[in-house]
Coordinates of C-alpha atoms and ligand atoms in Angstrom, one line a residue:
X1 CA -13.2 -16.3 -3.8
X2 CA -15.2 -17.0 -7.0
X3 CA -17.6 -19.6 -5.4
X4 CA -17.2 -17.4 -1.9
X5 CA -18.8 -14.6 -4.3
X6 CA -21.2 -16.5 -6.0
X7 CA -22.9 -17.5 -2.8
X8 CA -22.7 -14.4 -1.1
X9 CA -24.7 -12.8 -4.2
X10 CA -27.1 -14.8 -3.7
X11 CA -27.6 -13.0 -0.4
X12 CA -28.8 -9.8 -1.7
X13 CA -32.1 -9.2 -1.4
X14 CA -34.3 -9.2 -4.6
X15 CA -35.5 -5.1 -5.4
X16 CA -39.2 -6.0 -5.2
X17 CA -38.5 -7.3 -1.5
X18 CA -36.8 -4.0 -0.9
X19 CA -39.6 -1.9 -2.3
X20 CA -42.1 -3.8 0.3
X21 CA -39.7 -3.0 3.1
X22 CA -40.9 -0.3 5.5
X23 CA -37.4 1.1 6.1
X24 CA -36.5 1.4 2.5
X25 CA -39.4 3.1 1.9
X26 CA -39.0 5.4 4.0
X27 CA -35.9 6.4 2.5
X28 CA -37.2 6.6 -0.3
X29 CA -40.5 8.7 0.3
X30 CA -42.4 10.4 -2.3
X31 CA -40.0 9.7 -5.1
X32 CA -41.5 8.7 -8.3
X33 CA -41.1 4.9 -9.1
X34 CA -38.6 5.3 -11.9
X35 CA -36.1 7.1 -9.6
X36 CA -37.1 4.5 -6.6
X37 CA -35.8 1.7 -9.2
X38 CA -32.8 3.3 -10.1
X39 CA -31.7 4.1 -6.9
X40 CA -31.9 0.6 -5.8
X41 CA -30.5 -0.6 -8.3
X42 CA -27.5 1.8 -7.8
X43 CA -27.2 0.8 -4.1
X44 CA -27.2 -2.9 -5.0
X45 CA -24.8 -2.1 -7.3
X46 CA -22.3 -0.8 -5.2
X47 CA -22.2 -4.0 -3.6
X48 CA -21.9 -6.4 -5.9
X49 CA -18.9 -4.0 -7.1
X50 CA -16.8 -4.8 -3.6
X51 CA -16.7 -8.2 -4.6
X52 CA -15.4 -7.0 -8.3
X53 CA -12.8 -5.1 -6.8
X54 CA -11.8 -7.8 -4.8
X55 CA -11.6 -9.3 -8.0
X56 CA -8.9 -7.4 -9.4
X57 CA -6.7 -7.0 -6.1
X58 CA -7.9 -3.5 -5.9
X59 CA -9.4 -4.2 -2.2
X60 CA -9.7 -7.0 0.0
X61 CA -12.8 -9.2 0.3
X62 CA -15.5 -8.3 2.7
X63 CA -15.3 -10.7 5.4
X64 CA -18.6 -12.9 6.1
X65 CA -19.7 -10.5 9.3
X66 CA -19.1 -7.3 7.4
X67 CA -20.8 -8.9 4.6
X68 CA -24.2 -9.5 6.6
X69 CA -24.3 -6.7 8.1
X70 CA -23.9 -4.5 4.8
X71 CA -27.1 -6.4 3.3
X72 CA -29.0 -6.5 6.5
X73 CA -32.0 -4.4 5.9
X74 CA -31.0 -1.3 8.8
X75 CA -27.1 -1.1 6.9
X76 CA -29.3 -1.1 2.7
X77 CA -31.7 1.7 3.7
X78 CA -29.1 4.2 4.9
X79 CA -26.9 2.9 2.2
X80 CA -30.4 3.5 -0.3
X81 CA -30.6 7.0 1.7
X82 CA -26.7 7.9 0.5
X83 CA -27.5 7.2 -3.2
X84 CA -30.9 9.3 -3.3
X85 CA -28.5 12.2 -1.8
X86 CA -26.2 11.8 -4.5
X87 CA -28.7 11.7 -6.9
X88 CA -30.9 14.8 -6.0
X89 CA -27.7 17.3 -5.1
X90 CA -26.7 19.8 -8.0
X91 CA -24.1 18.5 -10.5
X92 CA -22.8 21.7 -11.0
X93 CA -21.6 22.7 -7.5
X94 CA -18.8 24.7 -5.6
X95 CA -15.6 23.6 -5.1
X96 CA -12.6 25.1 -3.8
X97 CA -10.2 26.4 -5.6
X98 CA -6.2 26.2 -4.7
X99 CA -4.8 26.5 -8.0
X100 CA -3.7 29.6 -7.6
X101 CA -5.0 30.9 -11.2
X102 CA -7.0 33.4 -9.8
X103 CA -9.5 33.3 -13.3
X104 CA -9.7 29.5 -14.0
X105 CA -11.9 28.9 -16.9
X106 CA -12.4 25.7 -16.0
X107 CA -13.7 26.5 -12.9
X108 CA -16.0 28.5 -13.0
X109 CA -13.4 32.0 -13.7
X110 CA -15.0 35.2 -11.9
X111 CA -17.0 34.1 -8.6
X112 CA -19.2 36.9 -8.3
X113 CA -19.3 39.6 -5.8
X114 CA -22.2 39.4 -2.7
X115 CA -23.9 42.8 -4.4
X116 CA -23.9 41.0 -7.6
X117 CA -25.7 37.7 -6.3
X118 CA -28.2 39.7 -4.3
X119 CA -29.5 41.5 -7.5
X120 CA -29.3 38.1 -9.1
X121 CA -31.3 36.9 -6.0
X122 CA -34.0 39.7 -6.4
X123 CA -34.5 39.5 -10.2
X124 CA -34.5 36.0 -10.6
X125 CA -37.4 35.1 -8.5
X126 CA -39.6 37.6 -9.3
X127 CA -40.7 39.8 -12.3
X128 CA -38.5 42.9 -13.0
X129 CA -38.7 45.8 -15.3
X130 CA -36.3 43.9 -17.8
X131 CA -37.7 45.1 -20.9
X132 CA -40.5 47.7 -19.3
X133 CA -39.6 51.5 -19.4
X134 CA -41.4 52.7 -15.2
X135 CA -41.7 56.1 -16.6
X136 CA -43.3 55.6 -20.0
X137 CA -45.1 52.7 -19.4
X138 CA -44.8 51.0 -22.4
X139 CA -41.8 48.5 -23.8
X140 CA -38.3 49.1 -22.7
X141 CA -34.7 47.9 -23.7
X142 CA -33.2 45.1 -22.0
X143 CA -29.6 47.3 -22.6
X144 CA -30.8 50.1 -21.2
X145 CA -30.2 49.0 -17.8
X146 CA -26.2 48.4 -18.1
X147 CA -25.6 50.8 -21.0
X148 CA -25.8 54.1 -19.1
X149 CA -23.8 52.7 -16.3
X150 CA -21.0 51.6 -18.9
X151 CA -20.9 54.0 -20.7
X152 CA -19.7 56.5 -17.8
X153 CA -17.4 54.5 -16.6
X154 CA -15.5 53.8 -19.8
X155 CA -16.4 57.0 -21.7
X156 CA -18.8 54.9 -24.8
X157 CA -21.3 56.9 -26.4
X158 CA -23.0 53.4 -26.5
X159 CA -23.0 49.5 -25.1
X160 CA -24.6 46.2 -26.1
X161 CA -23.9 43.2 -24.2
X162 CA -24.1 39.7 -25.4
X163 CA -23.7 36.2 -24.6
X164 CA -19.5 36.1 -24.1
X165 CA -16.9 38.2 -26.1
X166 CA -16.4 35.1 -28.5
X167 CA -19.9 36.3 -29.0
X168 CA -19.0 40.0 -29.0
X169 CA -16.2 39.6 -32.0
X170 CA -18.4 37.3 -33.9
X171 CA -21.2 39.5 -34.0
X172 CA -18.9 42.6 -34.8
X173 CA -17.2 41.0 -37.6
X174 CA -20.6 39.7 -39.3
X175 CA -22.3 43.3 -38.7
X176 CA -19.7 45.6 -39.8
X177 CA -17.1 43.7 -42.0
X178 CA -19.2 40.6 -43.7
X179 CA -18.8 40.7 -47.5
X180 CA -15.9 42.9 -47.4
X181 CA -12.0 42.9 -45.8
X182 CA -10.6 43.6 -42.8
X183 CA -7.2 44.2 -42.0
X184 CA -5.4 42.3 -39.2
X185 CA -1.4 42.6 -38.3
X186 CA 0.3 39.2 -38.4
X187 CA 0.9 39.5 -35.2
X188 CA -2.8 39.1 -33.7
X189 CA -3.7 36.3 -35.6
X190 CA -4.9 34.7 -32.1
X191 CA -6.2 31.5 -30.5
X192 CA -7.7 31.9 -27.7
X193 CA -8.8 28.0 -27.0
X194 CA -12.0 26.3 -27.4
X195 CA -11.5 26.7 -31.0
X196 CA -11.5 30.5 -31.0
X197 CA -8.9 31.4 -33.6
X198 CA -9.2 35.1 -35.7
X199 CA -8.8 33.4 -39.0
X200 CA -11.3 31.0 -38.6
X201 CA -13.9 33.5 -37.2
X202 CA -13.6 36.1 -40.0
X203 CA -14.6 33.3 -42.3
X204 CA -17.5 32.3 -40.5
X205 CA -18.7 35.7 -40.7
X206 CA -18.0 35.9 -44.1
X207 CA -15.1 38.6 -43.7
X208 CA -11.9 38.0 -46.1
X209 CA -9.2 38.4 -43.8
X210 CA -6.1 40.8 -45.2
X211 CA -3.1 39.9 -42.9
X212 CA -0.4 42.5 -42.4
X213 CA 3.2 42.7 -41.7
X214 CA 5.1 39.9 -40.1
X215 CA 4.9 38.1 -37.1
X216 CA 7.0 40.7 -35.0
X217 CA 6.5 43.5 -36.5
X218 CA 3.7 45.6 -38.3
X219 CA 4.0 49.1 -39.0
X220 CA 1.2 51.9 -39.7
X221 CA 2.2 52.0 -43.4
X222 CA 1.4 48.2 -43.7
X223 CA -1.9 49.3 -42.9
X224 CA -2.3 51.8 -45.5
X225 CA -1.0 49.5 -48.0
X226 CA -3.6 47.0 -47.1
X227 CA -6.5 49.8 -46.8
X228 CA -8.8 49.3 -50.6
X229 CA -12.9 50.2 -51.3
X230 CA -13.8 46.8 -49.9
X231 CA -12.0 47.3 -46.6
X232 CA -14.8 47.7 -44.0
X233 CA -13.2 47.3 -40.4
X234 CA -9.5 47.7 -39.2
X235 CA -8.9 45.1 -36.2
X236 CA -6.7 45.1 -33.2
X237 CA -6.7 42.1 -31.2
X238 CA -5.2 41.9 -27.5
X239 CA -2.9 39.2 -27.8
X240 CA -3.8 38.0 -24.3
X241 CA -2.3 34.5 -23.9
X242 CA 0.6 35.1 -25.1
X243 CA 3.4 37.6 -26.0
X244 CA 5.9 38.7 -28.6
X245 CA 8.9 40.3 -26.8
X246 CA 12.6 40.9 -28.4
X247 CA 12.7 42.3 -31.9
X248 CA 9.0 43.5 -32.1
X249 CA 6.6 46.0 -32.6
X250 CA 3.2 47.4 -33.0
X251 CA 1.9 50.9 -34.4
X252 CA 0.7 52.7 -31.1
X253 CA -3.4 53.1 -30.8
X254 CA -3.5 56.8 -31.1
X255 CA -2.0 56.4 -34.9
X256 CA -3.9 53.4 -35.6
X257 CA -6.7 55.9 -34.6
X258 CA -5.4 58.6 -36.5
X259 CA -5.2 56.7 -39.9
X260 CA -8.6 55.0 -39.6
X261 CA -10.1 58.6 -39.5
X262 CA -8.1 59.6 -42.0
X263 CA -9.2 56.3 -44.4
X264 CA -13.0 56.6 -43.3
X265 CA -12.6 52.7 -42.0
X266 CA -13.6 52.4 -38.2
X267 CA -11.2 50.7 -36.1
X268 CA -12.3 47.8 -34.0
X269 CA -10.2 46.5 -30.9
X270 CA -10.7 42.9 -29.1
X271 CA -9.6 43.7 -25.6
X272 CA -9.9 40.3 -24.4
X273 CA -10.2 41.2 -20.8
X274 CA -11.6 44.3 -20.2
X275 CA -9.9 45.6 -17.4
X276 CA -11.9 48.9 -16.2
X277 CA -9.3 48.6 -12.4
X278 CA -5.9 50.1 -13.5
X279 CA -3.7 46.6 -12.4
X280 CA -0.7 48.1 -13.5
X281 CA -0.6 50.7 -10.8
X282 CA -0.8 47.6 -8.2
X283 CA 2.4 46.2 -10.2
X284 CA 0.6 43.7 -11.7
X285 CA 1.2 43.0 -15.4
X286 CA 1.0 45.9 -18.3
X287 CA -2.8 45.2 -18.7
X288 CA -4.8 48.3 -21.0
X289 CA -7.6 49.5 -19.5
X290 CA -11.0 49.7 -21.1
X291 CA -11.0 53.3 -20.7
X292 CA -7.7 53.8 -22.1
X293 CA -8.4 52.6 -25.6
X294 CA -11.4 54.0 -25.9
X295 CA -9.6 57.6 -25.2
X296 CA -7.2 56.3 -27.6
X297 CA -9.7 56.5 -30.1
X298 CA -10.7 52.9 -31.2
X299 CA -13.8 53.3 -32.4
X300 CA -15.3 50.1 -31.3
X301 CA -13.9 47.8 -28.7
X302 CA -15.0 44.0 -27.4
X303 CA -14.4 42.4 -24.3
X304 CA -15.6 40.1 -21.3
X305 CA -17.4 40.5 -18.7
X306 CA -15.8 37.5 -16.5
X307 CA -12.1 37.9 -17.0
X308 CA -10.4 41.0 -15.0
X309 CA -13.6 42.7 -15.1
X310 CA -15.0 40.5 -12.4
X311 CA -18.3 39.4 -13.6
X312 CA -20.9 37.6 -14.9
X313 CA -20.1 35.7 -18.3
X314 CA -21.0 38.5 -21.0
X315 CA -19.8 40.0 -24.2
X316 CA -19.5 43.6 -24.1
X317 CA -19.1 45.6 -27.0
X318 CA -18.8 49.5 -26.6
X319 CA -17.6 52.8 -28.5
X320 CA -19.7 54.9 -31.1
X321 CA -23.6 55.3 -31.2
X322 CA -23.7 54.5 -34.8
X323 CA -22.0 51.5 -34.9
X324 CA -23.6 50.1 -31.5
X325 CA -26.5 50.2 -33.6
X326 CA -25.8 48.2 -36.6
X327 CA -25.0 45.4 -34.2
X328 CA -28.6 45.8 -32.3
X329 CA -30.2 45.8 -35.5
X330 CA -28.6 42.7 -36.9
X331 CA -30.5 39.8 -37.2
X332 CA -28.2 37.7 -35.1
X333 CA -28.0 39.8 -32.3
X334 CA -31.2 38.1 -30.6
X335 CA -29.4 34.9 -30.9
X336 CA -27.1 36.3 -28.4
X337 CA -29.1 38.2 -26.2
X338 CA -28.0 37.9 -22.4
X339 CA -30.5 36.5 -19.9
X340 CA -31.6 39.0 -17.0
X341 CA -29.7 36.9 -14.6
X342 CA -26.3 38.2 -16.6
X343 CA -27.5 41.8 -16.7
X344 CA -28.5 42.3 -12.9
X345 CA -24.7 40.5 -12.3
X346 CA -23.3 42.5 -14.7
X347 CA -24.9 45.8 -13.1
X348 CA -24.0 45.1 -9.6
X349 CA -20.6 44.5 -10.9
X350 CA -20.5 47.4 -12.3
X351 CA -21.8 49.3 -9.9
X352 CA -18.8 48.4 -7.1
X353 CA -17.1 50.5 -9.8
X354 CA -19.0 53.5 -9.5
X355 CA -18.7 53.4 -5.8
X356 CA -15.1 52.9 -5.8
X357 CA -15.2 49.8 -4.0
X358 CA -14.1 47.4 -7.3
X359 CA -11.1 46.6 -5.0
X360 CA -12.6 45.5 -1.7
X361 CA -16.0 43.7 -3.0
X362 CA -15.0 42.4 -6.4
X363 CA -13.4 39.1 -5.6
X364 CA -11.3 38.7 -8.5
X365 CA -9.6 42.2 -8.1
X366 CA -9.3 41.5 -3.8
X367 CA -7.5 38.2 -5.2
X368 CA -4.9 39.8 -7.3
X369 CA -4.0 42.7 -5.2
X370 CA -3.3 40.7 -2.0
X371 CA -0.2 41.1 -0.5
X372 CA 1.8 38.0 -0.1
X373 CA 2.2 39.0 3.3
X374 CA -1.6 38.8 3.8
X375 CA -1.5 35.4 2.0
X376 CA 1.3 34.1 4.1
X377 CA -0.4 35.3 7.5
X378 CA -3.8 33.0 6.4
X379 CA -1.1 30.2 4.7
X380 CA 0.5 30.0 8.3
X381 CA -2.8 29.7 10.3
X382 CA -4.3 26.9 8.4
X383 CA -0.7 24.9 8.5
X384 CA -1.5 25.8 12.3
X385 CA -4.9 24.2 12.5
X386 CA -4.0 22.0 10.5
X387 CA -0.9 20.1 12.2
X388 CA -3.0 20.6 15.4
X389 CA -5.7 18.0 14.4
X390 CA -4.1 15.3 15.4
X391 CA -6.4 12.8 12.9
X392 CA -4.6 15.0 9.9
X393 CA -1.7 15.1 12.0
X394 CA -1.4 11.3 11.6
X395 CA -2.1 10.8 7.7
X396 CA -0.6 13.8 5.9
X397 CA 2.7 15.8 6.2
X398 CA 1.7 19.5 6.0
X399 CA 4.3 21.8 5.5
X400 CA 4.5 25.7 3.9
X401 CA 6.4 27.3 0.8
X402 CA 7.0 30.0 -1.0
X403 CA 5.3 30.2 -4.8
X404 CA 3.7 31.9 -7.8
X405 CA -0.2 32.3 -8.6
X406 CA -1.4 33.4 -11.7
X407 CA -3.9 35.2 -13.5
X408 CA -5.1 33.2 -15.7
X409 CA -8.2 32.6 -18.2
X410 CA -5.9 33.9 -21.1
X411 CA -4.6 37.3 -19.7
X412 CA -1.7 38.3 -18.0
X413 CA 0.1 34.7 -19.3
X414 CA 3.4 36.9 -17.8
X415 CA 2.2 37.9 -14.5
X416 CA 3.4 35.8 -11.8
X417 CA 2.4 37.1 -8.1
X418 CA 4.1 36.0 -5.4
X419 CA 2.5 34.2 -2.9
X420 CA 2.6 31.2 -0.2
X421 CA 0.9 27.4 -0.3
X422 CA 0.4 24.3 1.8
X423 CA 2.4 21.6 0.8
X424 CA 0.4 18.0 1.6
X425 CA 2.4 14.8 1.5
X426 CA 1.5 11.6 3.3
X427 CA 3.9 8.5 3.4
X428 CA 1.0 6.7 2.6
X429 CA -0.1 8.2 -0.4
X430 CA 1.6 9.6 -3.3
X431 CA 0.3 13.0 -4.4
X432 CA -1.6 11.8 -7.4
X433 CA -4.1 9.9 -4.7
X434 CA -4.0 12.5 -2.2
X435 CA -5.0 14.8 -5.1
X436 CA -7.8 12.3 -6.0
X437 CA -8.5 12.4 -2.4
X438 CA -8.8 16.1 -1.8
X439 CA -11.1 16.3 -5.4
X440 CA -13.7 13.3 -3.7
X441 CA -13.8 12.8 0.0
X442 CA -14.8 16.0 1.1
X443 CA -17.3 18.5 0.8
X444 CA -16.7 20.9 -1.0
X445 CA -13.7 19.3 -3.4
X446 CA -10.6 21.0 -2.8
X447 CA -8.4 21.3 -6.4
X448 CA -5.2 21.9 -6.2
X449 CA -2.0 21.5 -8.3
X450 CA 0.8 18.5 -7.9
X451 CA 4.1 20.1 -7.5
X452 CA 7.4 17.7 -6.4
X453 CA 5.7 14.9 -5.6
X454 CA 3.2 17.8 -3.3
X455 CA -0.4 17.9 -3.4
X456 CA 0.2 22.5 -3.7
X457 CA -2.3 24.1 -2.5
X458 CA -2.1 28.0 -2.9
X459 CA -4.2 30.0 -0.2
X460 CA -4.6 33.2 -2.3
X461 CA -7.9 31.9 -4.5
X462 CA -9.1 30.7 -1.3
X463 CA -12.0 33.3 -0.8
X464 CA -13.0 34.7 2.6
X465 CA -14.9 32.0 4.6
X466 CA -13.9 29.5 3.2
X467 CA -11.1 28.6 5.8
X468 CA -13.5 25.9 7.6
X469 CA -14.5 24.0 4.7
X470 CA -10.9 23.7 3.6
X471 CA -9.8 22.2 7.0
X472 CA -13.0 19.8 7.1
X473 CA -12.1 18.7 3.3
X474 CA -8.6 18.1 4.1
X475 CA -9.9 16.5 6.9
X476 CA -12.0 14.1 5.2
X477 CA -9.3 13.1 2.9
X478 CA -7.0 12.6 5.6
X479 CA -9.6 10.3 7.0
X480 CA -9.4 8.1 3.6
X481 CA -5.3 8.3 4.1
X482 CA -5.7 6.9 7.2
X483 CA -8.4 4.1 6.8
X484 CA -6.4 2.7 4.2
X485 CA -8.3 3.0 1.2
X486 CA -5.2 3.8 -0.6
X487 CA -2.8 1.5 0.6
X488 CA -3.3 0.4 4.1
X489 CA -0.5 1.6 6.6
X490 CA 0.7 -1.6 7.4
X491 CA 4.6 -2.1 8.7
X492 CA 4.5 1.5 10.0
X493 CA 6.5 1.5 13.7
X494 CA 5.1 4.3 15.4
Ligands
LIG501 C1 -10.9 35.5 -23.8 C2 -10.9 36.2 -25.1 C3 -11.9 36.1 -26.0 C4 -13.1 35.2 -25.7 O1 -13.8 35.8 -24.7 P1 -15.0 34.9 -24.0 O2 -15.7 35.9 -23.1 O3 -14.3 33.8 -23.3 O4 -15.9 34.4 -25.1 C5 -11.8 36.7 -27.2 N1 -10.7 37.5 -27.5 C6 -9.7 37.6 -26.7 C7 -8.5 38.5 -27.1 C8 -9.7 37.0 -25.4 O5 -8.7 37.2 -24.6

């Protein structure tokens, strides 16, 4: 195979010959000449890797007559046409999303709702009034726009957003705490991921931490011990990912309240989420609202704008005028600013509250709340359509099963909804390469989670309309099943 490869090599037309031809050059119209090299190159490449694969037993050798045909001219332009496809589509693009963790950081967590892209739509291509006041005609604030609207729905005298809540707690820390102590229960001292621990965040806002209590329990009069002169900022922080249960406890919010008023030291809460739509009434986790620790009486609260909220990616920090301000004024608020394509997001979003249609047009919130029976009715159709294509039909096993979703992007960790999923097998693939499959061969990628030696794929992240592309990338993957790529389906009787 060796020699068979060196000669066949030589076969492949030099990329200045390619350049001259007519067809190629077509394909690869109006591109500037350092693209039109790489491209080539790329396509060539691809080639010359069958015969390295071949190498290592990882696919057979092209035979002599596919060989010349894949280097005839007709077979390299649409094969040049492929790779300037590839290398002009977006990077970052959609994908589907069967995981079944309903706000999956790693995907992307809240897809926005259609008001929310529309406004996106309208301010992002043009000018807007972002920082113009209409009725004074002069220079307006950027905050203006979401503040009022936040601040009736939660019951804030005042807002600020910024870039995330990582953002949010950073900034409050080094605006109201730096150079002095806050206080902290044991118990809080979270990490979030991505490096977002408490401890290490009050130091880089040069905040000496005071820990109190124990892991399990902290009571109000560990606070007052801990309370001195330098103490600027009392803390609560949602412990979302994770939970203490069994011997345990917390002072409630209303005394926390009580004694920071008492002490003169404001009391600061890191939400985490920021629920403003009452989940617990839908039987779904033990999730504060917004609104309820503000009526509490925390003075200042944090939270984000794309976890149960439903939103764009944004820090929002709400709760008294006076301290609202010392955050605007700090000299590191501008560093964290949001863009104007956050803020019209985060206003539509917002706005779906105000209507009282959160539940209906905020996809993360229709996701949570639907019935299994709903997901089961969509679960059963798709298995339908599914076994009924009788190219899927061939490749891949598809059968249904009962499961869990979650919420996910570090809230709720204890919230598990019931709900139904397709379970893909093929005897010709184990689920690792079907999974591989499903992430490569189609368009969108479909992700989805291994489960018993089961590609799992759970329907309730599945968003409306997006039925078709699932079947066409399941399709295409069971396409690759069945031309062998993995394995060819050789000794099969039937
Ligand atoms: C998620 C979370 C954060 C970080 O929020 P981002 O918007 O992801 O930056 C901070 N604190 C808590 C308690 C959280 O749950």
């Amino acid at each position: 195979m060796q020699w068979n490869r060196a000669l066949e090599l030589r076969t492949l037309p030099a990329v200045h010959k390619l350049l001259a031809d007519p067809q190629v050059q077509q394909a690869l119209a109006g591109l500037p000449r350092a693209t039109q090299t790489a491209v080539l190159n790329e396509a060539l490449a691809e080639l010359r890797n069958m015969w390295t694969a071949a190498e290592q037993g990882m696919a057979p050798p092209p035979s002599a007559e596919q060989w010349a045909q894949w280097t005839a001219v007709p077979a390299l332009a649409e094969r040049v046409r492929a790779c300037v496809q590839r290398r002009l589509q977006p990077q970052l693009r959609p994908v589907l999303n069967l995981t079944g963790v309903v706000l999956h950081t790693n995907l992307g967590r809240a897809p926005l709702s259609e008001r929310a892209l529309t406004a996106v739509w309208a301010v992002g291509g043009q000018y807007s009034n972002l920082e113009f006041d209409l009725g004074q005609g002069g220079r307006g604030w950027r905050h203006s726009h979401v503040e009022a609207r936040l601040c009736r729905l939660i019951g804030a005298e005042a807002a600020l957003v910024v870039n995330n809540n990582a953002a949010a707690v950073w900034l409050t820390l080094s605006a109201l705490a730096s150079g002095g102590e806050a206080v902290v229960s044991r118990g809080q001292l979270v990490e979030i991921g991505g490096s977002f621990r408490i401890p290490e965040l009050m130091q880089a806002a040069g905040v000496t931490l005071v820990e109190v209590g124990s892991t399990n329990k902290t009571r109000l009069a560990d606070y007052e011990r801990a309370i001195t002169p330098q103490t600027r900022l009392l803390v609560r922080v949602h412990t979302s990912n994770y939970r203490i249960v069994g011997f345990a406890e917390q002072p409630a919010l209303t005394d926390l309240a009580a004694l920071s008023q008492r002490c003169g030291v404001p009391l600061y809460e890191d939400l985490g989420s920021g629920a403003l739509f009452d989940f617990a009434r839908y039987g779904i986790g033990d999730e504060p609202t917004v609104q309820h620790s503000l009526q509490a009486g925390v003075d200042l609260i944090s939270f984000s704008g794309d976890k149960l909220l439903g939103g764009a990616q944004a820090g929002i920090v709400a709760g008294r005028r006076e301290l609202v301000q010392r955050l605007a004024r700090h000299p590191l608020a501008r560093a964290l600013r949001v863009d104007k394509l956050t803020l019209a997001a985060l206003d539509a979003t917002l706005a779906a509250y105000e209507a009282g249609t959160a539940q209906q047009e905020l996809p993360v919130i229709w996701m949570l709340t639907q019935s299994y029976a709903d997901v089961a009715a969509r679960c059963r159709q798709l298995a339908d359509r599914l076994r009924s294509d009788p190219a899927v039909a061939a490749a891949l096993t598809v059968a249904e099963a009962d499961d869990v979703s979650h919420v996910g992007g570090g809230a709720l960790p204890e919230t598990a909804l019931p709900t139904r999923v397709l379970r893909l097998t093929s005897r010709w693939a184990g689920a690792q390469q079907l999974a591989a499959l499903l992430r490569t061969c189609g368009e969108p990628p479909v992700i989805g989670r291994i489960g018993q030696d089961a590609v799992v794929l759970d329907v309730r992240t599945l968003l409306p309309g997006q039925d078709e592309p699932l079947l066409a990338s399941v399709a295409a993957a069971a396409k690759a099943v069945a031309d062998g790529l993995y394995g060819p389906p050789t000794g099969q009787t039937h």
